[in-house]
Amino acid sequence: MIKTDEVEELDRLRHSTAHILAQAVLKFFPETKITIGPAIKDGFYYDFDRADPFTDEDLVRVEKEMQSIIDEAQIFEQKPVSKSEAESYWKARENPYKLEILRDLNEGEITFVCNGPFTDLCRGGHIHSTSEVKAFKLLSVAGAYWRGSEKNKMLQRIYGTAFFSKPEMETYLHRLEEAKKRDHRKLGKELDLFSFHDESPAMVFFHAKGFFLYNTLIDYMRSKLREGDYEEVQAPAILSDDLWKKSGHYDNFRENMYFTKAENREYAVKPMNCPGHVLLYKNGQHSYRDLPVRLAEFGRVYRYERSGVTHGLLRVRSFTQDDAHHFCREEQLKDEIQALIIFTKEVYETFGFKSYSIAVSTRPEKAMGSLEIWEKATNSLTQSLDDLGMPFSINEGEGAFYGPKIEFVIYDDLGRPWQCGTIQVDFSMPERFGLEYVDQDGMRKRPVMIHRAIYGSIERFLGILIEHYGGAFPLWLSPIQVRILTIADKHVEGAKEIARTLKAAGIRIEADYRPEKIGYKIRETETQKVPYAAIIGDKELETGLISIRGRGRRDLGSRPLADIIQDLKREVDSRS
């Protein structure tokens, strides 16, 4: 009996459905070479090597055959095989992918999984019978390099999902459809926010409205920096590669960095802001009275990402971090961490993210510093969370190479998780760069360094916001707050006077004076997701009462302009 509350069992179900998919594909396309088919978050996929592309019609046929396999109640059986036996089996089927996987396996750890006439090289993890698959759906086809390497052949990846019940799947598919409508790339184009161009791949071109949103995120965070006694700084984008070697980034992050050379000297374009802030701290003398020193920068960084993994605003090659580094005494560490946790929580709630989870990521395999330092740094994070009464999980081995971190995962309006902010404790970089402060006993001591980002990346956070709100931003964030719509040409001059009054009051307006039907203008305003529309006709100019409509086709009646302005300002100030 499958227990729906166990993630492991859901993975078994989905992994088994991937096998059913492969079996169905081979029935119709026996020349296809099968590769791998794991369970993934929200579903499964299987990669195929096939000369002709899979069509929508193919997926319909395959899906129907999968249902037949499920109805047959085929039993999944796992059996150990010798390496030579496995090699003979896949050589007979001329499958280089399975043979490559076998080369990495040792004798005694090789198993086949069989259901009906289908056999796969698999370590196991399956349901008992195909009949246990109660709800499944094939979703899409995409290209995928074998083993994720661009040097290898491009395969065809069929994505699907499976659930324990049809209602669960229907809920998921509904959410998936809603997510497609909210896709930030689609809305970015429709709302004229940003674009991408081949002349600068995976680097965003912000249009005026998108750049307004970008700057609004910075302006809001800048106001919070003033409250938190930060010093806003700026470091250069290009620094000597010696600096990156000293910081450890060259050894641990080199494959994601851009390099350049001038006057026989090697430089790197910064992928992170921390070494620049270390140099700024080191530039002066510091007393224990000065600490904590909090340096913040909206720093543009550059990281090489393969073209296959870039994704709209969510994964780009150039982005701006809302980065800050705290240099503090060890005894100040806990207070600084706790203040940052509260700060981060407040920011997310301001943007409408009421639900979030927290994890502490611990020492990775590739790390700088002693085990003792890592334990001390990790304890400072877990104790801070414990003292605040905030629950958290542990991500074993997922910390940065220089220190453990708190990771915040926010949940959007569709319940989807997004990993955003981090708070990282670093004892190693102050040691590597010889950072000091003079303590009250006159002795020179090392500060502790805290790395923190709340948005993470402004571009990525903006992409999340677009999808969270579906492009329908709250009034304080909306690039255009009110669109003025005239009914006829004779109303244009009066509408212009109203527009001037709104602009003078600090309201962001856009006017549509075109000789189009008012119904068309209203529909277009809805499509553009403008919060309010002010309709100007004979009655409005005669009475001075403005007909106002709210987003979502809400008729708010006719009101004096002064009252409308007052209410708009109140809504903006509340950030509701």
XYZ file of C-alpha atoms in Angstrom:
576
model
C 0.000 0.000 0.000
C 1.468 3.373 -1.023
C 1.609 6.043 1.668
C 0.949 9.426 0.117
C 2.710 11.286 2.908
C 6.093 9.755 2.114
C 8.221 11.592 -0.414
C 10.332 8.491 -0.956
C 7.291 6.542 -2.082
C 6.281 9.312 -4.459
C 9.780 9.158 -5.972
C 9.383 5.394 -6.408
C 6.076 5.927 -8.170
C 7.538 8.503 -10.546
C 10.704 6.555 -11.235
C 8.569 3.534 -12.068
C 6.429 5.639 -14.401
C 9.608 6.690 -16.210
C 10.273 2.992 -16.914
C 6.716 2.619 -18.212
C 7.370 5.605 -20.509
C 10.541 4.018 -21.896
C 8.736 0.728 -22.494
C 5.972 2.506 -24.411
C 8.453 4.501 -26.535
C 10.306 1.324 -27.544
C 7.084 -0.320 -28.694
C 6.473 2.374 -31.312
C 10.099 3.369 -31.984
C 12.245 0.244 -31.417
C 15.311 1.854 -32.997
C 15.442 4.380 -30.109
C 18.317 4.139 -27.643
C 17.194 4.519 -24.017
C 19.493 6.266 -21.511
C 18.339 7.373 -18.031
C 14.968 8.170 -16.445
C 15.005 9.503 -12.877
C 12.301 10.905 -10.645
C 12.644 14.664 -10.208
C 10.812 17.331 -8.241
C 7.163 17.273 -9.362
C 7.621 14.403 -11.813
C 10.085 12.416 -13.901
C 11.822 12.387 -17.261
C 13.475 9.904 -19.602
C 16.200 10.791 -22.125
C 16.107 9.135 -25.544
C 18.478 9.038 -28.499
C 16.215 9.072 -31.553
C 16.862 10.557 -35.004
C 13.373 12.005 -35.527
C 11.892 14.458 -33.019
C 8.971 13.371 -30.885
C 5.762 15.116 -31.930
C 2.642 15.957 -29.935
C 0.910 13.115 -31.766
C 3.687 10.746 -30.689
C 3.175 11.713 -27.053
C -0.550 10.990 -27.322
C 0.165 7.488 -28.694
C 2.845 6.843 -26.066
C 0.562 8.020 -23.258
C -2.179 5.649 -24.430
C 0.272 2.752 -24.498
C 1.490 3.648 -21.007
C -2.077 3.298 -19.752
C -2.257 -0.164 -21.341
C 0.954 -1.159 -19.527
C -0.507 0.135 -16.261
C -3.711 -1.854 -16.851
C -1.645 -5.029 -17.349
C -0.427 -4.770 -13.728
C 3.134 -5.728 -14.693
C 5.327 -6.618 -11.701
C 8.639 -4.763 -11.181
C 11.414 -7.256 -10.469
C 14.993 -6.369 -9.589
C 17.739 -8.896 -10.129
C 21.543 -8.721 -9.774
C 23.626 -9.439 -12.869
C 27.341 -9.765 -13.488
C 29.176 -7.022 -15.303
C 29.944 -9.268 -18.263
C 26.291 -10.352 -18.488
C 25.140 -6.709 -18.439
C 27.707 -5.699 -21.055
C 26.619 -8.526 -23.365
C 22.979 -7.512 -23.007
C 23.552 -3.857 -23.939
C 26.108 -4.621 -26.656
C 23.490 -6.802 -28.318
C 21.168 -3.807 -28.308
C 23.928 -1.452 -29.533
C 23.329 0.937 -26.644
C 26.485 3.000 -25.937
C 24.835 4.916 -23.096
C 24.178 1.913 -20.918
C 27.663 0.592 -21.684
C 29.170 3.912 -20.573
C 27.228 3.743 -17.297
C 28.450 0.171 -16.796
C 32.088 1.248 -17.099
C 31.656 3.293 -13.908
C 30.102 0.408 -11.940
C 31.870 -2.291 -9.981
C 31.131 -5.994 -9.984
C 28.449 -6.760 -7.448
C 26.578 -3.439 -7.707
C 24.847 -3.999 -11.046
C 21.145 -4.795 -11.233
C 18.478 -5.009 -13.921
C 14.871 -4.017 -13.275
C 12.262 -5.784 -15.389
C 8.543 -5.246 -15.866
C 6.720 -7.227 -18.554
C 8.956 -7.390 -21.650
C 10.970 -4.303 -20.620
C 14.406 -4.423 -18.993
C 16.496 -1.492 -17.789
C 19.854 -1.058 -16.096
C 18.755 0.418 -12.779
C 19.763 0.483 -9.123
C 16.108 0.036 -8.116
C 13.565 1.987 -6.141
C 10.236 0.931 -7.666
C 6.638 0.254 -6.776
C 5.407 -3.346 -6.779
C 3.173 -3.213 -9.861
C 2.424 -0.852 -12.718
C -1.218 -0.890 -11.586
C -0.275 1.336 -8.638
C 0.125 4.294 -11.023
C -3.265 5.973 -10.640
C -2.621 9.297 -12.384
C 0.086 10.389 -14.837
C 0.595 12.869 -17.658
C 3.305 13.505 -20.251
C 4.079 17.218 -20.270
C 6.722 18.234 -22.800
C 9.795 17.370 -24.854
C 13.097 19.238 -24.561
C 16.674 18.841 -25.665
C 19.248 17.594 -23.140
C 22.920 16.762 -23.532
C 23.961 13.284 -22.463
C 25.216 13.575 -18.888
C 24.717 17.344 -19.030
C 27.857 18.016 -21.074
C 27.800 20.193 -24.192
C 30.552 17.960 -25.576
C 28.105 15.062 -25.739
C 25.219 14.276 -28.056
C 21.913 16.106 -27.735
C 19.139 13.762 -26.658
C 15.361 14.170 -26.437
C 13.991 14.440 -22.924
C 10.327 13.624 -22.344
C 9.014 15.141 -19.126
C 6.027 13.769 -17.247
C 4.425 13.703 -13.837
C 2.644 11.099 -11.730
C 0.603 11.186 -8.530
C -1.156 8.850 -6.165
C -4.579 10.163 -7.187
C -6.258 12.069 -10.010
C -7.332 14.991 -7.780
C -3.693 15.507 -6.740
C -2.605 15.525 -10.372
C -5.414 17.844 -11.455
C -4.411 20.320 -8.756
C -0.819 20.171 -9.957
C -1.762 20.563 -13.638
C -3.961 23.554 -12.792
C -1.027 25.127 -10.954
C 1.188 24.361 -13.953
C -1.222 26.140 -16.317
C -1.370 29.116 -13.979
C 2.431 29.150 -13.837
C 2.565 29.303 -17.659
C 0.338 32.378 -17.608
C 2.626 33.946 -15.017
C 5.900 33.061 -16.764
C 8.034 36.163 -16.233
C 9.531 35.867 -19.718
C 6.073 36.001 -21.281
C 4.876 38.827 -19.017
C 8.163 40.697 -19.443
C 7.435 40.952 -23.148
C 3.709 41.686 -22.794
C 4.257 44.389 -20.160
C 7.301 45.872 -21.931
C 9.651 45.273 -19.000
C 12.794 43.721 -20.483
C 14.272 41.809 -23.390
C 17.273 39.644 -24.266
C 19.455 39.921 -27.377
C 21.988 37.647 -29.057
C 24.537 40.471 -28.995
C 24.817 39.961 -25.217
C 23.477 36.477 -24.444
C 21.889 35.850 -21.041
C 22.320 39.490 -20.012
C 19.144 41.476 -19.523
C 18.170 44.686 -21.353
C 15.793 46.580 -19.067
C 13.123 48.704 -20.728
C 11.874 51.849 -18.968
C 9.124 50.117 -16.948
C 11.368 47.191 -16.016
C 14.151 49.553 -15.013
C 11.693 51.409 -12.809
C 10.994 48.127 -10.987
C 14.730 47.417 -10.742
C 15.364 50.842 -9.218
C 12.363 50.572 -6.899
C 13.824 47.390 -5.402
C 17.120 49.230 -4.880
C 15.419 52.327 -3.440
C 13.460 50.236 -0.944
C 16.555 48.301 0.139
C 18.574 51.516 0.335
C 16.021 52.935 2.788
C 16.468 49.799 4.918
C 20.253 50.162 4.751
C 19.990 53.625 6.283
C 17.929 52.179 9.141
C 20.562 49.469 9.673
C 23.586 51.798 9.834
C 25.177 50.475 6.670
C 27.828 52.294 4.665
C 27.050 51.990 0.951
C 30.214 51.478 -1.082
C 31.308 50.503 -4.568
C 34.237 48.370 -5.666
C 35.595 47.971 -9.234
C 34.256 45.286 -11.553
C 37.708 44.098 -12.666
C 40.346 43.039 -10.148
C 43.691 41.266 -10.347
C 43.490 37.493 -10.491
C 45.947 37.439 -7.562
C 43.115 38.758 -5.400
C 40.821 35.933 -6.478
C 43.552 33.376 -5.792
C 44.023 34.784 -2.315
C 40.289 34.769 -1.585
C 39.933 31.162 -2.745
C 37.533 31.964 -5.585
C 40.135 31.135 -8.249
C 40.470 27.559 -7.005
C 36.807 27.034 -6.169
C 34.881 29.113 -8.696
C 37.210 29.570 -11.690
C 35.014 27.754 -14.227
C 32.283 30.362 -13.683
C 34.549 33.420 -14.014
C 35.455 35.723 -16.906
C 39.121 36.694 -17.336
C 40.948 39.427 -19.227
C 44.516 40.614 -19.671
C 46.118 44.062 -19.945
C 49.725 45.287 -19.706
C 50.936 41.734 -19.123
C 48.740 41.367 -16.059
C 45.865 38.939 -15.540
C 42.513 40.197 -14.263
C 39.119 38.676 -13.512
C 35.685 40.249 -13.830
C 34.165 39.951 -10.383
C 31.694 37.113 -9.824
C 31.200 38.271 -6.209
C 31.648 41.461 -4.212
C 33.272 40.113 -1.045
C 37.000 40.482 -1.915
C 36.416 44.130 -2.887
C 34.777 44.773 0.477
C 37.679 43.063 2.233
C 40.057 45.545 0.577
C 37.816 48.444 1.615
C 37.801 47.250 5.227
C 41.560 46.758 5.162
C 42.094 50.265 3.842
C 41.723 51.799 7.318
C 42.534 51.173 10.964
C 39.714 49.758 13.078
C 39.101 49.811 16.808
C 36.723 47.544 18.699
C 34.595 50.698 19.086
C 34.114 50.844 15.271
C 32.718 47.347 14.979
C 30.467 46.138 13.549
C 31.386 47.694 10.210
C 28.590 47.043 7.693
C 29.488 47.595 4.026
C 26.715 47.321 1.429
C 26.868 47.442 -2.357
C 24.440 47.004 -5.205
C 27.270 45.347 -7.064
C 27.019 44.102 -10.618
C 28.736 40.737 -10.970
C 29.452 38.466 -13.927
C 29.343 34.677 -13.941
C 29.668 32.344 -16.868
C 26.621 30.098 -17.085
C 26.205 27.563 -19.869
C 23.583 28.562 -22.396
C 21.603 25.433 -21.588
C 20.981 26.499 -17.983
C 20.284 30.225 -18.391
C 16.626 31.078 -17.884
C 15.139 34.559 -18.309
C 15.808 36.760 -15.280
C 16.149 33.732 -13.021
C 19.586 32.667 -14.252
C 21.666 35.206 -16.151
C 25.338 35.901 -16.722
C 25.312 39.427 -15.354
C 23.259 40.525 -12.368
C 23.216 42.895 -9.419
C 23.533 41.566 -5.893
C 22.100 43.416 -2.907
C 25.292 42.468 -1.199
C 26.563 43.389 2.253
C 29.374 42.299 4.518
C 29.462 42.733 8.280
C 32.851 42.815 10.007
C 32.318 42.221 13.707
C 33.868 40.924 16.905
C 33.171 37.294 17.663
C 31.054 38.237 20.671
C 28.876 40.408 18.361
C 28.276 37.583 15.920
C 25.037 36.257 17.377
C 23.404 39.700 17.634
C 24.343 40.496 14.024
C 22.966 37.202 12.728
C 19.708 37.574 14.619
C 19.226 41.159 13.405
C 19.801 39.954 9.841
C 17.252 37.146 10.212
C 14.624 39.644 11.394
C 15.618 42.113 8.642
C 15.279 39.431 5.961
C 11.893 38.289 7.255
C 10.605 41.894 7.190
C 11.724 42.418 3.576
C 10.001 39.277 2.315
C 6.775 40.116 4.108
C 6.789 43.616 2.601
C 6.763 42.045 -0.866
C 3.882 39.731 0.036
C 5.843 36.558 0.838
C 4.171 35.469 4.050
C 5.364 31.879 3.855
C 9.018 30.865 3.919
C 11.296 28.151 5.244
C 14.850 28.230 6.551
C 17.738 25.798 6.227
C 21.309 25.790 7.504
C 23.811 24.565 4.914
C 26.898 22.918 6.346
C 30.501 22.259 5.291
C 30.865 21.061 1.678
C 33.438 18.553 0.509
C 35.477 21.350 -1.083
C 36.005 23.838 1.744
C 38.543 26.226 3.265
C 39.366 26.296 6.968
C 39.575 23.832 9.836
C 36.756 21.627 11.117
C 36.898 23.563 14.404
C 36.231 26.880 12.640
C 33.397 25.348 10.626
C 31.786 23.970 13.760
C 32.015 27.352 15.478
C 30.519 29.143 12.452
C 27.720 26.601 12.048
C 26.818 26.750 15.734
C 26.535 30.532 15.565
C 23.836 30.154 12.886
C 21.865 27.326 14.489
C 21.938 28.920 17.950
C 20.743 32.249 16.544
C 17.769 30.531 14.926
C 17.040 28.466 18.031
C 17.051 31.553 20.262
C 14.597 33.287 17.912
C 12.370 30.211 18.016
C 12.592 29.792 14.244
C 12.426 26.205 12.907
C 15.000 25.138 10.335
C 16.306 22.098 8.508
C 19.893 21.075 7.741
C 21.298 20.894 4.199
C 24.309 18.645 4.705
C 27.348 19.687 2.656
C 25.601 22.578 0.884
C 27.513 25.494 2.438
C 29.775 27.907 0.543
C 33.432 26.907 0.287
C 34.363 29.571 2.867
C 31.600 29.075 5.420
C 28.166 27.708 6.420
C 25.027 29.657 5.639
C 21.397 30.212 6.450
C 19.244 29.900 3.330
C 15.775 31.399 3.048
C 13.226 29.745 0.762
C 10.168 31.889 0.013
C 6.884 30.499 -1.327
C 5.015 32.427 -4.003
C 1.297 32.827 -4.621
C 1.189 29.373 -6.276
C 3.022 27.736 -3.383
C 6.242 27.293 -5.373
C 9.541 27.486 -3.444
C 12.278 29.979 -4.402
C 15.655 29.979 -2.688
C 16.636 33.637 -2.170
C 18.488 35.171 0.751
C 21.584 33.875 2.517
C 23.473 34.735 5.697
C 26.977 33.251 5.697
C 29.547 33.215 8.499
C 33.175 33.366 7.372
C 36.238 33.004 9.596
C 38.523 32.060 6.679
C 38.630 35.187 4.518
C 39.603 37.544 7.391
C 42.456 35.105 8.128
C 43.563 34.906 4.483
C 43.638 38.687 4.110
C 45.029 39.445 7.559
C 42.098 41.603 8.648
C 42.445 43.159 12.099
C 40.947 45.447 14.683
C 42.448 46.742 17.902
C 40.592 45.344 20.915
C 40.045 47.193 24.201
C 43.112 45.469 25.671
C 45.261 46.974 22.892
C 45.762 43.604 21.174
C 45.178 43.102 17.450
C 42.464 40.552 16.701
C 40.677 39.065 13.710
C 37.117 40.181 12.961
C 34.506 37.700 11.798
C 32.957 38.358 8.384
C 29.258 37.860 7.621
C 28.194 37.734 3.974
C 24.542 38.492 3.384
C 22.150 39.027 0.479
C 18.388 39.306 0.874
C 17.115 39.629 -2.676
C 20.087 37.496 -3.710
C 20.035 38.892 -7.218
C 17.839 41.881 -8.068
C 17.154 40.414 -11.513
C 16.150 37.039 -10.112
C 14.054 38.538 -7.324
C 12.261 40.681 -9.899
C 11.544 37.562 -11.980
C 10.088 35.892 -8.884
C 7.978 38.992 -8.123
C 6.582 39.079 -11.671
C 5.428 35.457 -11.323
C 4.252 35.900 -7.718
C 1.981 38.796 -8.688
C 1.279 37.548 -12.210
C 2.453 40.988 -13.403
C -0.313 42.693 -11.363
C 1.984 44.591 -8.998
C 0.729 46.366 -5.901
C 0.338 50.109 -6.350
C 3.644 51.095 -4.755
C 5.566 48.833 -7.152
C 3.572 49.463 -10.341
C 5.504 51.393 -13.004
C 2.186 52.979 -14.059
C -0.309 53.558 -11.259
C -3.138 55.258 -13.146
C -3.975 55.277 -16.843
C -6.124 58.166 -18.024
C -8.631 57.206 -20.711
C -10.559 59.756 -22.754
C -13.942 58.940 -24.283
C -13.627 61.377 -27.223
C -11.220 63.932 -28.701
C -13.106 66.830 -27.079
C -12.133 65.500 -23.640
C -8.368 65.494 -24.236
C -7.588 69.012 -22.965
C -9.513 68.487 -19.742
C -7.857 65.096 -19.283
C -4.427 66.690 -19.680
C -5.165 69.035 -16.779
C -6.158 66.059 -14.623
C -2.963 64.275 -15.699
C -0.880 67.286 -14.621
C -2.554 67.305 -11.194
C -1.905 63.603 -10.667
C 1.738 63.910 -11.735
C 2.244 66.897 -9.453
C 0.943 64.753 -6.586
C 3.587 62.120 -7.359
C 1.261 59.639 -9.048
C 2.790 57.741 -11.976
C 0.399 58.115 -14.885
C 0.036 57.101 -18.495
C -2.540 58.678 -20.799
C -4.439 57.170 -23.709
C -5.904 59.968 -25.806
C -6.344 57.872 -28.950
C -9.691 58.070 -30.786
C -10.503 54.451 -29.887
C -13.677 53.117 -28.262
C -13.574 53.383 -24.475
C -14.327 49.660 -24.085
C -11.208 48.827 -26.097
C -9.083 51.186 -23.987
C -10.399 49.649 -20.762
C -9.650 46.110 -21.979
C -6.134 47.132 -22.981
C -5.579 48.724 -19.567
C -6.629 45.436 -17.963
C -4.251 43.511 -20.206
C -1.417 45.813 -19.159
C -2.379 45.173 -15.506
C -2.471 48.884 -14.602
C -3.945 49.223 -11.069
C -6.387 52.056 -11.845
C -8.017 53.684 -14.852
C -9.493 57.204 -14.753
C -12.177 57.646 -17.407
C -12.738 61.202 -18.645
C -15.887 62.198 -20.542
C -18.568 64.906 -20.526
C -19.900 64.039 -17.072
C -16.431 64.075 -15.477
C -15.500 67.451 -16.953
C -18.864 68.969 -15.991
C -19.045 67.679 -12.398
C -15.353 67.409 -11.520
C -15.999 63.866 -10.306
C -13.653 61.313 -11.868
C -14.896 57.847 -12.868
C -12.336 55.425 -11.492
C -11.957 51.710 -12.235
C -9.786 49.263 -10.331
C -7.837 46.403 -11.824
C -9.990 43.302 -12.143
C -12.869 45.217 -13.777
C -13.904 46.868 -10.514
C -16.083 49.949 -10.986
C -15.232 52.230 -8.048
C -17.677 54.966 -8.994
C -17.115 58.724 -9.435
C -15.143 60.707 -6.870
C -13.399 64.070 -6.433
C -9.834 64.037 -7.740
C -8.445 65.201 -4.381
C -10.030 62.197 -2.626
C -8.644 59.825 -5.249
C -5.146 61.227 -4.790
C -5.402 60.913 -1.015
C -6.480 57.263 -1.249
C -3.760 56.439 -3.767
C -1.100 57.936 -1.496
C -2.456 56.003 1.471
C -2.293 52.760 -0.515
C 1.263 53.490 -1.654
C 2.419 54.331 1.868
C 0.937 51.113 3.274
C 2.664 49.007 0.595
C -0.442 46.841 0.614
